Amino acid sequence: MLSVVVPLYNEEQSVEALYGEITAALEPAAEQFEVIFVDDGSTDNSLAVLTQLHGETTNVVVVNLRRNFGKAAALQAGFLEAKGDVVVTIDADLQDDPAEIPQLLAKLDEGFDLVSGWKSRRNDPWTRRLLSRVFNWATAVVSGVRLHDVNCGLKAYRAEALRGIRLYGELHRFIPVLASYRGFRVAEIPVHHRPRQHGRSRYGLNRYLRGLFDLVTVTFMGRYRHRPLHLFGGVGLLMGFAGFLILCYLTVIKIGGAAIGQRPLLTLGVLLVVVAIQLISLGLVSELITSQHEERMGERERMDSVVEEVLR
Ligand code: UDP
Ligand code: MG
């Protein structure tokens, strides 16, 4: 069984055509599938269109969110309802081409847990394309997960890969990074991308700025969640050592008779040492929080996120 999850916000003109295209793409494979539309608090007629579609068909599920919570929440709500062993996500605005789904599934069968689309010839204004390039490059460098296009709406997942991922805020942009940090195999294939036909993009250019904050969150949580002192303590130690050397030097020349009270170097040395102590303390407090969290979790639950399979 295959589940297709479609998050949508004010896409009344697109949903019916999208359902038709998904059906056309999946029916030849003769596999059973369901299409889960998540209405993210639309203020147009989307819900009415969906309700009608639900009445006319047998494999449409409609999830209606109380208000507009954003794409991440919409996806998470859809994932929770998905019954399939494989889950595909696709944008509702017809920019992603459902005809690509079989290719994604074929790639998944090669032994990957997540296959992401890559809008290699993106049909959006050039400002968006440029910023998206920079954003994807920064994400690849900072996170260490080398993809051309992390935030493509069209993706296919094995259900296990989704189970541990908690999407909130705007973290949907980093699903491949989150999955990769959890040890899942991530691949990417170029997909066809079409211009938006109805309505406007729901996101402005400031998404890239906010995305950078999320990048820090995701990378920090992925790499240092279980050892925060390594980050804070590491930086703290470096600063503390530099400060210590400066203060030693000043002490020596003070003993030699020089006046040091007016020297900017003194301020720098003191600042470095104080900040270092703060950073190391912050690291220790973070370790306390982490260890409490780990203790509260059951052993089974803790290991489930680590162990792939056991052969007996
Ligand atoms: N979307 C959503 N909730 C939101 C904003 C967007 O469910 O708050 C959906 C939207 O309907 C579309 C997909 O997420 O199906 C991608 O949005 P959009 O096309 O505006 O983004 P872009 O293609 O410009 O990245
Ligand atoms: Mg779009």
Tab-separated table of C-alpha atoms and ligand atoms in Angstrom:
chain	number	residue	atom	x	y	z
A	1	MET	CA	0.000	0.000	0.000
A	2	LEU	CA	1.154	3.502	-0.916
A	3	SER	CA	0.075	6.734	0.757
A	4	VAL	CA	0.312	10.067	-1.015
A	5	VAL	CA	0.249	13.029	1.368
A	6	VAL	CA	-0.718	16.441	-0.037
A	7	PRO	CA	-0.483	19.509	2.217
A	8	LEU	CA	-2.529	22.379	0.894
A	9	TYR	CA	-3.428	25.913	1.741
A	10	ASN	CA	-5.937	27.690	-0.528
A	11	GLU	CA	-5.515	25.512	-3.596
A	12	GLU	CA	-9.171	25.070	-4.608
A	13	GLN	CA	-8.339	25.345	-8.317
A	14	SER	CA	-5.696	22.635	-8.272
A	15	VAL	CA	-6.844	19.736	-6.087
A	16	GLU	CA	-9.152	18.002	-8.534
A	17	ALA	CA	-6.657	18.119	-11.388
A	18	LEU	CA	-3.957	16.915	-8.990
A	19	TYR	CA	-6.025	13.933	-7.888
A	20	GLY	CA	-6.580	13.071	-11.562
A	21	GLU	CA	-2.864	13.239	-12.317
A	22	ILE	CA	-1.930	11.156	-9.283
A	23	THR	CA	-4.447	8.506	-10.269
A	24	ALA	CA	-3.170	8.497	-13.856
A	25	ALA	CA	0.389	8.055	-12.626
A	26	LEU	CA	-0.313	5.306	-10.080
A	27	GLU	CA	-3.089	3.261	-11.636
A	28	PRO	CA	-0.861	1.504	-14.245
A	29	ALA	CA	1.288	0.122	-11.423
A	30	ALA	CA	-1.897	-1.494	-10.078
A	31	GLU	CA	-0.720	-0.959	-6.562
A	32	GLN	CA	-3.242	0.074	-3.941
A	33	PHE	CA	-2.941	3.688	-2.926
A	34	GLU	CA	-4.644	6.349	-0.853
A	35	VAL	CA	-4.387	10.116	-1.281
A	36	ILE	CA	-4.388	12.077	1.968
A	37	PHE	CA	-5.227	15.746	1.482
A	38	VAL	CA	-4.376	17.878	4.495
A	39	ASP	CA	-6.255	21.153	4.405
A	40	ASP	CA	-4.034	23.531	6.342
A	41	GLY	CA	-6.809	25.927	7.374
A	42	SER	CA	-7.649	27.132	3.849
A	43	THR	CA	-9.892	30.184	3.662
A	44	ASP	CA	-11.120	29.475	0.122
A	45	ASN	CA	-13.301	26.627	-1.105
A	46	SER	CA	-10.613	23.951	-0.836
A	47	LEU	CA	-12.428	22.062	1.927
A	48	ALA	CA	-15.698	21.961	-0.014
A	49	VAL	CA	-13.881	20.683	-3.115
A	50	LEU	CA	-12.119	18.055	-1.017
A	51	THR	CA	-15.306	16.959	0.728
A	52	GLN	CA	-16.919	16.442	-2.647
A	53	LEU	CA	-13.895	14.510	-3.923
A	54	HIS	CA	-14.008	12.354	-0.800
A	55	GLY	CA	-17.659	11.543	-1.529
A	56	GLU	CA	-17.006	10.612	-5.153
A	57	THR	CA	-13.989	8.378	-4.600
A	58	THR	CA	-12.934	5.512	-2.372
A	59	ASN	CA	-9.277	6.264	-1.709
A	60	VAL	CA	-9.293	9.902	-0.639
A	61	VAL	CA	-8.697	10.850	2.990
A	62	VAL	CA	-9.246	14.452	4.060
A	63	VAL	CA	-7.565	15.864	7.157
A	64	ASN	CA	-8.828	19.288	8.124
A	65	LEU	CA	-6.610	21.401	10.394
A	66	ARG	CA	-8.231	23.882	12.764
A	67	ARG	CA	-6.325	26.845	11.374
A	68	ASN	CA	-3.324	27.519	9.163
A	69	PHE	CA	-0.488	25.830	11.063
A	70	GLY	CA	2.059	25.742	8.239
A	71	LYS	CA	3.349	23.068	5.916
A	72	ALA	CA	5.356	21.185	8.562
A	73	ALA	CA	2.296	20.612	10.764
A	74	ALA	CA	0.202	19.720	7.730
A	75	LEU	CA	2.726	17.089	6.634
A	76	GLN	CA	2.998	15.651	10.129
A	77	ALA	CA	-0.790	15.373	10.382
A	78	GLY	CA	-0.824	13.582	7.034
A	79	PHE	CA	1.989	11.195	8.024
A	80	LEU	CA	0.035	10.201	11.120
A	81	GLU	CA	-2.929	9.127	8.979
A	82	ALA	CA	-0.828	7.367	6.344
A	83	LYS	CA	-1.349	3.590	6.284
A	84	GLY	CA	1.186	2.799	3.554
A	85	ASP	CA	4.634	1.193	3.937
A	86	VAL	CA	5.727	3.838	1.482
A	87	VAL	CA	4.691	7.468	1.742
A	88	VAL	CA	4.975	10.041	-1.033
A	89	THR	CA	4.556	13.777	-0.471
A	90	ILE	CA	3.664	16.198	-3.217
A	91	ASP	CA	2.729	19.894	-3.312
A	92	ALA	CA	-0.870	20.684	-4.175
A	93	ASP	CA	-0.142	23.537	-6.573
A	94	LEU	CA	0.615	21.264	-9.574
A	95	GLN	CA	4.221	22.485	-9.693
A	96	ASP	CA	5.431	18.972	-8.901
A	97	ASP	CA	4.573	16.430	-11.568
A	98	PRO	CA	2.840	13.273	-10.262
A	99	ALA	CA	4.174	11.414	-13.320
A	100	GLU	CA	7.548	11.380	-11.514
A	101	ILE	CA	6.243	9.270	-8.625
A	102	PRO	CA	7.067	5.873	-10.238
A	103	GLN	CA	10.710	6.991	-10.717
A	104	LEU	CA	10.926	7.963	-7.035
A	105	LEU	CA	9.529	4.578	-6.030
A	106	ALA	CA	11.993	2.764	-8.304
A	107	LYS	CA	14.884	4.612	-6.672
A	108	LEU	CA	13.506	3.772	-3.223
A	109	ASP	CA	13.614	0.099	-4.237
A	110	GLU	CA	17.330	0.391	-4.943
A	111	GLY	CA	17.761	0.402	-1.170
A	112	PHE	CA	17.111	3.928	-0.005
A	113	ASP	CA	14.852	5.090	2.820
A	114	LEU	CA	14.178	8.544	1.433
A	115	VAL	CA	14.275	9.743	-2.146
A	116	SER	CA	14.005	13.471	-2.670
A	117	GLY	CA	13.121	15.250	-5.879
A	118	TRP	CA	15.545	17.771	-7.273
A	119	LYS	CA	13.975	20.594	-9.254
A	120	SER	CA	16.954	20.700	-11.595
A	121	ARG	CA	15.218	23.146	-13.951
A	122	ARG	CA	13.153	25.145	-11.582
A	123	ASN	CA	10.234	27.181	-12.914
A	124	ASP	CA	10.228	30.069	-10.476
A	125	PRO	CA	11.407	33.708	-10.663
A	126	TRP	CA	15.208	34.089	-10.858
A	127	THR	CA	15.455	35.765	-7.425
A	128	ARG	CA	13.944	32.649	-5.882
A	129	ARG	CA	16.227	30.379	-7.874
A	130	LEU	CA	19.350	32.271	-6.838
A	131	LEU	CA	18.450	32.425	-3.135
A	132	SER	CA	17.466	28.796	-3.211
A	133	ARG	CA	20.883	27.916	-4.659
A	134	VAL	CA	22.651	29.772	-1.857
A	135	PHE	CA	20.362	28.229	0.737
A	136	ASN	CA	20.898	24.686	-0.532
A	137	TRP	CA	24.640	25.222	-0.729
A	138	ALA	CA	24.746	26.530	2.876
A	139	THR	CA	22.635	23.598	4.028
A	140	ALA	CA	24.916	21.091	2.332
A	141	VAL	CA	28.058	22.639	3.819
A	142	VAL	CA	26.741	23.174	7.348
A	143	SER	CA	24.790	19.950	7.728
A	144	GLY	CA	27.156	17.709	5.791
A	145	VAL	CA	24.223	16.231	3.844
A	146	ARG	CA	25.057	16.793	0.187
A	147	LEU	CA	21.852	17.447	-1.750
A	148	HIS	CA	21.069	19.940	-4.506
A	149	ASP	CA	17.526	20.593	-3.363
A	150	VAL	CA	16.539	19.764	0.221
A	151	ASN	CA	13.163	21.496	0.124
A	152	CYS	CA	11.495	19.819	-2.838
A	153	GLY	CA	7.829	19.067	-2.151
A	154	LEU	CA	8.048	15.783	-4.040
A	155	LYS	CA	9.602	13.024	-1.944
A	156	ALA	CA	9.164	9.325	-1.264
A	157	TYR	CA	9.808	7.659	2.094
A	158	ARG	CA	9.820	4.272	3.654
A	159	ALA	CA	7.380	4.494	6.568
A	160	GLU	CA	10.155	3.647	9.110
A	161	ALA	CA	12.084	6.719	8.045
A	162	LEU	CA	9.162	8.928	8.970
A	163	ARG	CA	8.297	7.365	12.274
A	164	GLY	CA	10.963	9.055	14.356
A	165	ILE	CA	10.839	12.429	12.663
A	166	ARG	CA	8.949	15.161	14.474
A	167	LEU	CA	8.179	18.084	12.227
A	168	TYR	CA	7.314	21.380	13.826
A	169	GLY	CA	7.809	25.071	13.037
A	170	GLU	CA	9.247	25.153	9.533
A	171	LEU	CA	11.482	22.130	9.790
A	172	HIS	CA	9.817	20.467	6.784
A	173	ARG	CA	12.572	22.131	4.749
A	174	PHE	CA	15.141	19.866	6.334
A	175	ILE	CA	13.495	16.453	6.266
A	176	PRO	CA	16.381	14.846	4.311
A	177	VAL	CA	18.871	16.248	6.823
A	178	LEU	CA	16.818	15.039	9.805
A	179	ALA	CA	16.476	11.581	8.247
A	180	SER	CA	20.135	11.376	7.355
A	181	TYR	CA	21.175	12.250	10.925
A	182	ARG	CA	19.007	9.368	12.098
A	183	GLY	CA	20.949	7.017	9.891
A	184	PHE	CA	18.542	6.640	6.991
A	185	ARG	CA	19.854	6.401	3.445
A	186	VAL	CA	18.923	9.454	1.427
A	187	ALA	CA	19.026	9.795	-2.372
A	188	GLU	CA	18.048	12.459	-4.863
A	189	ILE	CA	16.784	12.325	-8.442
A	190	PRO	CA	16.088	15.198	-10.871
A	191	VAL	CA	12.390	15.826	-11.381
A	192	HIS	CA	10.308	17.860	-13.756
A	193	HIS	CA	9.021	21.132	-12.247
A	194	ARG	CA	6.235	23.306	-13.636
A	195	PRO	CA	5.377	26.977	-13.138
A	196	ARG	CA	2.595	27.797	-10.690
A	197	GLN	CA	-0.687	28.130	-12.596
A	198	HIS	CA	-3.135	29.292	-9.983
A	199	GLY	CA	-2.595	31.649	-7.075
A	200	ARG	CA	0.760	32.752	-5.667
A	201	SER	CA	3.489	31.077	-3.669
A	202	ARG	CA	2.604	30.969	0.023
A	203	TYR	CA	6.121	31.900	1.010
A	204	GLY	CA	8.018	35.140	0.429
A	205	LEU	CA	11.750	35.620	0.119
A	206	ASN	CA	12.182	35.964	3.884
A	207	ARG	CA	11.785	32.198	4.085
A	208	TYR	CA	15.488	31.857	3.315
A	209	LEU	CA	16.444	34.055	6.240
A	210	ARG	CA	14.260	32.035	8.589
A	211	GLY	CA	15.569	28.896	6.993
A	212	LEU	CA	19.053	29.809	8.179
A	213	PHE	CA	17.879	29.837	11.804
A	214	ASP	CA	16.271	26.452	11.264
A	215	LEU	CA	19.497	25.212	9.731
A	216	VAL	CA	21.308	26.088	12.968
A	217	THR	CA	18.613	24.286	14.993
A	218	VAL	CA	18.658	21.167	12.843
A	219	THR	CA	22.441	20.886	12.710
A	220	PHE	CA	22.855	21.537	16.416
A	221	MET	CA	20.164	19.033	17.348
A	222	GLY	CA	21.518	16.477	14.912
A	223	ARG	CA	25.153	16.698	15.852
A	224	TYR	CA	25.249	17.835	19.464
A	225	ARG	CA	21.928	16.853	20.949
A	226	HIS	CA	23.501	14.021	22.907
A	227	ARG	CA	26.759	15.807	23.723
A	228	PRO	CA	26.127	19.557	24.028
A	229	LEU	CA	29.207	20.048	26.208
A	230	HIS	CA	31.395	19.077	23.272
A	231	LEU	CA	30.220	22.150	21.411
A	232	PHE	CA	29.919	24.684	24.227
A	233	GLY	CA	32.874	23.286	26.131
A	234	GLY	CA	34.996	23.194	22.980
A	235	VAL	CA	34.426	26.828	22.108
A	236	GLY	CA	34.688	27.786	25.792
A	237	LEU	CA	38.008	26.025	26.206
A	238	LEU	CA	39.517	27.759	23.172
A	239	MET	CA	38.424	31.195	24.377
A	240	GLY	CA	39.461	30.476	27.940
A	241	PHE	CA	42.910	29.352	26.833
A	242	ALA	CA	43.419	32.509	24.734
A	243	GLY	CA	42.256	34.656	27.681
A	244	PHE	CA	44.537	32.811	30.070
A	245	LEU	CA	47.578	33.413	27.839
A	246	ILE	CA	46.745	37.131	27.559
A	247	LEU	CA	46.350	37.512	31.338
A	248	CYS	CA	49.612	35.602	31.985
A	249	TYR	CA	51.417	37.908	29.602
A	250	LEU	CA	49.957	41.011	31.292
A	251	THR	CA	50.841	39.645	34.742
A	252	VAL	CA	54.440	39.117	33.682
A	253	ILE	CA	54.887	42.655	32.338
A	254	LYS	CA	53.055	44.098	35.352
A	255	ILE	CA	55.579	42.366	37.635
A	256	GLY	CA	58.255	43.811	35.365
A	257	GLY	CA	56.947	47.271	36.337
A	258	ALA	CA	54.767	48.268	33.337
A	259	ALA	CA	51.323	49.851	33.848
A	260	ILE	CA	48.563	47.602	32.408
A	261	GLY	CA	45.406	49.275	33.782
A	262	GLN	CA	44.734	51.243	30.564
A	263	ARG	CA	45.403	48.447	28.101
A	264	PRO	CA	42.562	47.219	25.883
A	265	LEU	CA	44.254	43.814	25.994
A	266	LEU	CA	43.294	43.576	29.666
A	267	THR	CA	39.605	43.977	28.843
A	268	LEU	CA	39.903	41.377	26.091
A	269	GLY	CA	41.644	38.888	28.360
A	270	VAL	CA	39.070	39.267	31.140
A	271	LEU	CA	36.189	39.082	28.647
A	272	LEU	CA	37.517	35.878	27.079
A	273	VAL	CA	37.863	34.170	30.453
A	274	VAL	CA	34.406	35.244	31.679
A	275	VAL	CA	32.685	34.197	28.449
A	276	ALA	CA	34.563	30.892	28.493
A	277	ILE	CA	33.290	30.131	32.007
A	278	GLN	CA	29.759	30.974	30.898
A	279	LEU	CA	29.961	28.766	27.820
A	280	ILE	CA	31.290	25.805	29.778
A	281	SER	CA	28.562	26.240	32.412
A	282	LEU	CA	25.964	26.430	29.656
A	283	GLY	CA	27.354	23.185	28.254
A	284	LEU	CA	27.085	21.516	31.662
A	285	VAL	CA	23.490	22.673	32.125
A	286	SER	CA	22.691	21.315	28.657
A	287	GLU	CA	24.259	17.983	29.625
A	288	LEU	CA	22.011	17.890	32.708
A	289	ILE	CA	18.930	18.414	30.552
A	290	THR	CA	20.057	15.795	28.041
A	291	SER	CA	20.823	13.176	30.682
A	292	GLN	CA	17.472	13.710	32.424
A	293	HIS	CA	15.718	13.295	29.117
A	294	GLU	CA	17.630	10.107	28.321
A	295	GLU	CA	16.846	8.669	31.769
A	296	ARG	CA	13.147	9.279	31.395
A	297	MET	CA	12.989	7.461	28.071
A	298	GLY	CA	12.642	3.697	28.185
A	299	GLU	CA	15.581	1.548	27.103
A	300	ARG	CA	13.570	0.052	24.239
A	301	GLU	CA	12.431	3.418	22.971
A	302	ARG	CA	15.954	4.766	23.185
A	303	MET	CA	17.439	1.910	21.204
A	304	ASP	CA	14.647	1.800	18.624
A	305	SER	CA	16.024	4.933	17.085
A	306	VAL	CA	19.465	3.342	16.791
A	307	VAL	CA	19.007	-0.362	15.965
A	308	GLU	CA	17.987	-1.135	12.390
A	309	GLU	CA	17.476	-4.880	12.752
A	310	VAL	CA	18.403	-7.813	14.945
A	311	LEU	CA	19.193	-11.251	13.511
A	312	ARG	CA	18.670	-14.106	15.963
B	1	UDP	N1	1.210	24.953	2.093
B	1	UDP	C1	0.565	24.530	3.249
B	1	UDP	N2	0.508	25.372	4.330
B	1	UDP	C2	1.065	26.613	4.301
B	1	UDP	C3	1.735	27.034	3.129
B	1	UDP	C4	1.796	26.175	2.041
B	1	UDP	O1	0.053	23.408	3.309
B	1	UDP	O2	0.966	27.323	5.302
B	1	UDP	C5	1.265	24.055	0.922
B	1	UDP	C6	0.826	24.712	-0.376
B	1	UDP	O3	-0.570	24.656	-0.553
B	1	UDP	C7	1.554	23.878	-1.405
B	1	UDP	C8	2.859	23.524	-0.686
B	1	UDP	O4	2.610	23.682	0.707
B	1	UDP	O5	0.854	22.675	-1.680
B	1	UDP	C9	4.021	24.398	-1.145
B	1	UDP	O6	3.684	25.756	-1.023
B	1	UDP	P1	4.040	26.840	-2.137
B	1	UDP	O7	3.720	26.317	-3.496
B	1	UDP	O8	3.401	28.114	-1.738
B	1	UDP	O9	5.613	26.950	-1.951
B	1	UDP	P2	6.722	27.048	-3.106
B	1	UDP	O10	6.338	26.102	-4.212
B	1	UDP	O11	6.719	28.461	-3.521
B	1	UDP	O12	7.969	26.621	-2.417
B	2	MG	MG	4.733	25.737	-5.207
